[in-house]
Amino acid sequence: MLRTLLLFVVSFAALAADDPHVTLAIGSPAPDFALPGVDGKTHKLSDYSSSPLLAIVFTCNHCPTAQLYEDRIKRLAADYRSKGVELVAIQPNDPNALRVDEMVMSDMSDSLEEMKIRAAYRHFNFPYLYDGATQSVAEAYGPKATPHIFIFDRDRKLRYEGRVDDNQREPLVKVSDARNALDSLVAGRPVTVAHTPVFGCSTKWKYKSASRLETLRKIEAEPVTLEMVTADELKKLRANPTGKLLLINFWATWCGACIEEFPDLQTTLRMYRSREFAFVTVAANAPD
């Protein structure tokens, strides 16, 4: 738990330190958009003009905080739909700016195709749109992290932006900020708290792709240990002396399928190596 908390403390600091993008100001009109969704359709801001209120949540696949909020976002969509609220989710990250070590808590990246998988797996009950190609919509709204919610009134003026609630661990939530804002707007009252700080994974802007490439360069420069192995040593390996989840891959340089799948195995190792995970390959090549 301490390790997780430390990771998020670093994330909080990074949100302000390396993101020059300005978050949309309270009272501003909703910036227009036309984005592809996981349903294969293009979604526009005008598509939701008949809804008295509009909530736009910037979220993503890979972020563990965003994953923890998926059920809460689904309940927001379900609970307020009959009250005239439409909820739309937008994925703002450029997948090419996502470092492989940032995938340590996830099973997929933030591409549109992977968004389709995630939406189907988690049974999303709201539109899930992709902005990773141009990030033009994210540039206009300025989300600092995933998730980051923006709530607009009937005139599509921003009345609340910030966190969904005050704790990523749902049993510890004390203030449901987004629900409070929606309840006020549904009742025709002004929003008392119009802005709250956000937490989660920082938005992966395109300029961060340089950091991704530098991380890969360092990983690829790491030495690889090559050792001869005996049958007895393989038996010991099968008993898994690592104390971790152990993946063993038998392969050979003359095996086309083995060569084809190897990059995916490398990515798996790079994603999970900071966790309780070990990866060993056993080459079936002749020694000479």
Coordinates of C-alpha atoms in Angstrom, one line a residue:
M1 CA 0.0 0.0 0.0
L2 CA 2.8 2.4 0.8
R3 CA 4.2 1.9 -2.7
T4 CA 0.9 2.7 -4.3
L5 CA 0.5 5.8 -2.2
L6 CA 3.9 7.0 -3.1
L7 CA 3.2 6.5 -6.8
F8 CA 0.2 8.8 -6.6
V9 CA 2.0 11.5 -4.6
V10 CA 4.5 11.7 -7.4
S11 CA 1.6 11.8 -9.9
F12 CA 0.0 14.8 -8.1
A13 CA 3.2 16.8 -8.3
A14 CA 3.7 15.9 -11.9
L15 CA 0.2 17.2 -12.9
A16 CA 1.2 20.8 -12.1
A17 CA 4.9 20.5 -12.9
D18 CA 5.0 19.3 -16.5
D19 CA 1.6 20.2 -18.0
P20 CA 1.4 23.6 -19.6
H21 CA -2.2 23.1 -20.8
V22 CA -4.8 25.4 -19.4
T23 CA -8.0 23.8 -18.0
L24 CA -11.3 25.3 -19.3
A25 CA -12.5 28.1 -17.0
I26 CA -15.8 27.9 -15.2
G27 CA -18.5 29.7 -17.2
S28 CA -16.9 28.9 -20.5
P29 CA -18.9 27.4 -23.4
A30 CA -18.4 23.7 -24.2
P31 CA -15.8 23.4 -26.9
D32 CA -17.1 21.6 -30.0
F33 CA -15.9 18.1 -30.9
A34 CA -16.4 15.4 -33.5
L35 CA -14.7 12.2 -32.4
P36 CA -14.8 8.5 -33.3
G37 CA -16.5 6.2 -30.7
V38 CA -16.1 2.6 -29.8
D39 CA -19.4 2.0 -31.5
G40 CA -17.9 2.9 -34.9
K41 CA -19.8 6.2 -35.1
T42 CA -18.6 9.8 -35.1
H43 CA -20.0 11.7 -32.1
K44 CA -20.5 15.5 -32.1
L45 CA -21.3 17.9 -29.3
S46 CA -24.5 18.8 -31.1
D47 CA -25.7 15.1 -30.8
Y48 CA -26.4 15.8 -27.1
S49 CA -28.1 19.2 -27.6
S50 CA -31.5 17.8 -26.4
S51 CA -30.1 16.9 -22.9
P52 CA -30.5 19.6 -20.3
L53 CA -27.2 18.8 -18.8
L54 CA -24.0 17.3 -20.2
A55 CA -21.1 15.6 -18.3
I56 CA -17.9 14.9 -20.1
V57 CA -15.4 12.7 -18.4
F58 CA -11.8 12.4 -19.6
T59 CA -10.7 8.9 -18.8
C60 CA -8.6 6.0 -20.3
N61 CA -7.9 2.3 -20.4
H62 CA -4.4 2.0 -18.8
C63 CA -4.7 4.2 -15.6
P64 CA -5.4 2.2 -12.4
T65 CA -7.3 5.2 -11.0
A66 CA -9.4 5.5 -14.1
Q67 CA -10.2 1.8 -13.8
L68 CA -11.2 2.2 -10.2
Y69 CA -13.7 4.9 -11.3
E70 CA -15.3 2.9 -14.1
D71 CA -18.2 1.6 -12.0
R72 CA -18.8 5.0 -10.4
I73 CA -18.9 6.6 -13.8
K74 CA -21.4 3.9 -15.0
R75 CA -23.6 4.6 -12.0
L76 CA -23.4 8.4 -12.7
A77 CA -24.6 7.8 -16.3
A78 CA -27.4 5.4 -15.1
D79 CA -28.6 7.4 -12.1
Y80 CA -28.8 10.8 -13.8
R81 CA -30.0 9.9 -17.3
S82 CA -33.6 10.1 -16.3
K83 CA -32.9 13.5 -14.8
G84 CA -31.8 14.9 -18.1
V85 CA -28.1 14.3 -17.9
E86 CA -26.1 12.9 -20.7
L87 CA -22.6 11.5 -19.9
V88 CA -19.9 11.1 -22.5
A89 CA -16.4 9.8 -21.9
I90 CA -13.4 10.9 -23.9
Q91 CA -10.0 9.1 -24.0
P92 CA -7.4 12.0 -24.4
N93 CA -4.1 10.2 -24.4
D94 CA -1.8 9.6 -27.3
P95 CA -0.9 5.9 -27.1
N96 CA 2.6 6.7 -28.5
A97 CA 3.3 8.9 -25.4
L98 CA 2.5 6.1 -22.9
R99 CA 5.7 4.6 -21.5
V100 CA 5.8 0.9 -21.1
D101 CA 6.5 1.2 -17.4
E102 CA 3.3 3.1 -17.0
M103 CA 1.4 0.0 -18.1
V104 CA 2.4 -1.8 -14.9
M105 CA -1.1 -1.8 -13.5
S106 CA -3.0 -2.5 -16.8
D107 CA -3.6 -5.1 -19.5
M108 CA -3.9 -2.8 -22.5
S109 CA -3.0 0.6 -23.9
D110 CA -5.2 3.6 -25.0
S111 CA -5.6 2.9 -28.7
L112 CA -9.1 3.0 -30.2
E113 CA -9.1 -0.7 -30.8
E114 CA -8.2 -1.4 -27.2
M115 CA -10.8 1.1 -26.0
K116 CA -13.4 -1.1 -27.8
I117 CA -12.1 -4.1 -25.9
R118 CA -12.2 -2.3 -22.6
A119 CA -15.7 -0.9 -23.2
A120 CA -17.1 -4.3 -24.1
Y121 CA -15.4 -6.0 -21.2
R122 CA -16.6 -3.5 -18.6
H123 CA -20.0 -3.0 -20.2
F124 CA -19.8 0.8 -20.5
N125 CA -23.3 2.4 -20.7
F126 CA -22.1 5.6 -22.1
P127 CA -20.3 6.8 -25.3
Y128 CA -16.6 6.3 -25.2
L129 CA -14.7 8.5 -27.7
Y130 CA -11.1 8.6 -28.9
D131 CA -9.1 11.9 -29.0
G132 CA -5.6 10.3 -29.0
A133 CA -5.0 10.9 -32.7
T134 CA -5.0 14.8 -32.6
Q135 CA -5.8 15.6 -29.0
S136 CA -7.5 18.7 -30.3
V137 CA -10.5 18.3 -27.9
A138 CA -8.2 17.6 -24.9
E139 CA -6.3 20.8 -25.9
A140 CA -9.6 22.7 -25.7
Y141 CA -10.8 21.3 -22.4
G142 CA -7.4 20.9 -20.6
P143 CA -7.9 17.7 -18.5
K144 CA -5.0 17.3 -16.1
A145 CA -5.5 13.7 -15.2
T146 CA -7.7 10.6 -15.8
P147 CA -10.4 10.8 -14.7
H148 CA -11.3 14.5 -14.9
I149 CA -15.0 15.5 -15.2
F150 CA -16.6 18.6 -16.8
I151 CA -20.3 19.4 -16.2
F152 CA -22.2 21.8 -18.4
D153 CA -25.6 23.4 -17.9
R154 CA -28.5 23.7 -20.4
D155 CA -26.7 26.6 -22.2
R156 CA -23.6 24.4 -22.3
K157 CA -21.7 26.7 -19.9
L158 CA -19.2 25.0 -17.6
R159 CA -20.5 24.8 -14.1
Y160 CA -18.2 22.2 -12.5
E161 CA -14.8 20.7 -13.3
G162 CA -12.6 18.4 -11.3
R163 CA -12.6 15.1 -9.5
V164 CA -15.6 12.7 -9.4
D165 CA -15.2 12.4 -5.7
D166 CA -12.5 12.7 -3.0
N167 CA -11.1 9.2 -2.8
Q168 CA -10.1 6.6 -5.4
R169 CA -11.0 3.9 -2.8
E170 CA -14.7 4.0 -2.9
P171 CA -15.4 2.9 0.7
L172 CA -13.4 5.9 1.9
V173 CA -15.3 8.5 -0.1
K174 CA -16.6 11.4 2.0
V175 CA -17.5 14.0 -0.6
S176 CA -19.2 13.0 -3.9
D177 CA -18.3 16.3 -5.8
A178 CA -19.7 15.4 -9.2
R179 CA -23.0 14.2 -7.8
N180 CA -23.3 17.3 -5.6
A181 CA -22.8 19.5 -8.7
L182 CA -25.3 17.5 -10.7
D183 CA -27.9 17.5 -7.9
S184 CA -27.6 21.3 -7.7
L185 CA -28.0 21.8 -11.5
V186 CA -30.9 19.4 -11.7
A187 CA -32.6 21.3 -8.9
G188 CA -31.9 24.6 -10.6
R189 CA -29.5 25.8 -8.0
P190 CA -26.0 27.2 -8.5
V191 CA -23.1 24.8 -7.9
T192 CA -21.5 25.6 -4.5
V193 CA -18.1 24.1 -5.3
A194 CA -17.3 24.6 -8.9
H195 CA -13.7 23.4 -9.0
T196 CA -11.8 20.6 -7.2
P197 CA -8.3 19.2 -7.7
V198 CA -8.0 16.0 -9.7
F199 CA -5.9 13.0 -9.1
G200 CA -4.9 9.9 -11.2
C201 CA -2.6 9.5 -14.2
S202 CA -1.5 12.6 -16.0
T203 CA -2.7 13.2 -19.5
K204 CA -0.3 11.7 -22.0
W205 CA 0.3 14.6 -24.4
K206 CA 2.1 14.0 -27.6
Y207 CA 5.3 15.7 -26.5
K208 CA 5.7 12.9 -23.9
S209 CA 6.5 10.5 -26.7
A210 CA 10.1 11.5 -26.4
S211 CA 10.1 10.2 -22.8
R212 CA 8.6 6.9 -24.0
L213 CA 11.4 6.5 -26.6
E214 CA 14.1 7.3 -24.0
T215 CA 12.7 4.7 -21.6
L216 CA 12.7 2.1 -24.4
R217 CA 16.3 3.1 -25.3
K218 CA 17.4 2.5 -21.7
I219 CA 15.6 -0.8 -21.5
E220 CA 17.0 -2.1 -24.8
A221 CA 20.5 -1.2 -23.6
E222 CA 20.2 -3.5 -20.5
P223 CA 22.4 -6.6 -20.7
V224 CA 20.8 -10.0 -21.4
T225 CA 22.1 -13.0 -19.4
L226 CA 22.7 -16.1 -21.5
E227 CA 23.4 -19.4 -19.7
M228 CA 23.6 -23.1 -20.6
V229 CA 21.0 -25.2 -18.8
T230 CA 20.8 -28.9 -17.9
A231 CA 17.8 -31.1 -17.6
D232 CA 18.1 -31.1 -13.8
E233 CA 18.1 -27.3 -13.8
L234 CA 15.0 -27.2 -16.0
K235 CA 13.3 -29.4 -13.4
K236 CA 14.2 -26.9 -10.7
L237 CA 12.9 -24.1 -12.9
R238 CA 9.6 -25.9 -13.2
A239 CA 9.3 -25.9 -9.4
N240 CA 9.5 -22.0 -9.7
P241 CA 12.1 -21.0 -7.1
T242 CA 11.5 -17.3 -7.9
G243 CA 8.6 -16.8 -5.5
K244 CA 6.9 -14.8 -8.3
L245 CA 4.5 -15.5 -11.1
L246 CA 6.9 -17.2 -13.5
L247 CA 6.5 -17.2 -17.3
I248 CA 8.7 -19.7 -19.2
N249 CA 8.9 -19.5 -22.9
F250 CA 10.5 -22.3 -25.0
W251 CA 11.6 -21.1 -28.4
A252 CA 14.2 -21.3 -31.1
T253 CA 15.8 -19.0 -33.6
W254 CA 14.7 -21.3 -36.5
C255 CA 11.0 -21.1 -35.4
G256 CA 9.2 -18.4 -37.4
A257 CA 6.2 -18.3 -35.0
C258 CA 8.5 -17.9 -32.0
I259 CA 10.3 -15.0 -33.6
E260 CA 6.9 -13.4 -34.5
E261 CA 5.6 -13.6 -31.0
F262 CA 8.8 -12.5 -29.2
P263 CA 8.2 -8.8 -29.2
D264 CA 4.8 -9.3 -27.4
L265 CA 6.6 -11.3 -24.8
Q266 CA 9.2 -8.5 -24.4
T267 CA 6.5 -6.0 -24.0
T268 CA 4.8 -8.2 -21.3
L269 CA 8.1 -8.3 -19.4
R270 CA 8.6 -4.6 -19.6
M271 CA 5.1 -3.9 -18.5
Y272 CA 5.1 -6.2 -15.4
R273 CA 8.7 -6.5 -14.3
S274 CA 8.4 -4.1 -11.4
R275 CA 5.7 -6.4 -10.0
E276 CA 5.9 -10.0 -8.7
F277 CA 6.7 -11.3 -12.2
A278 CA 9.6 -13.2 -13.7
F279 CA 10.3 -14.2 -17.3
V280 CA 12.7 -16.9 -18.5
T281 CA 13.2 -18.0 -22.1
V282 CA 14.7 -21.4 -22.9
A283 CA 16.2 -21.6 -26.4
A284 CA 15.9 -25.1 -28.0
N285 CA 18.8 -24.3 -30.4
A286 CA 21.7 -26.8 -30.7
P287 CA 24.7 -25.5 -28.7
D288 CA 26.7 -24.9 -31.8

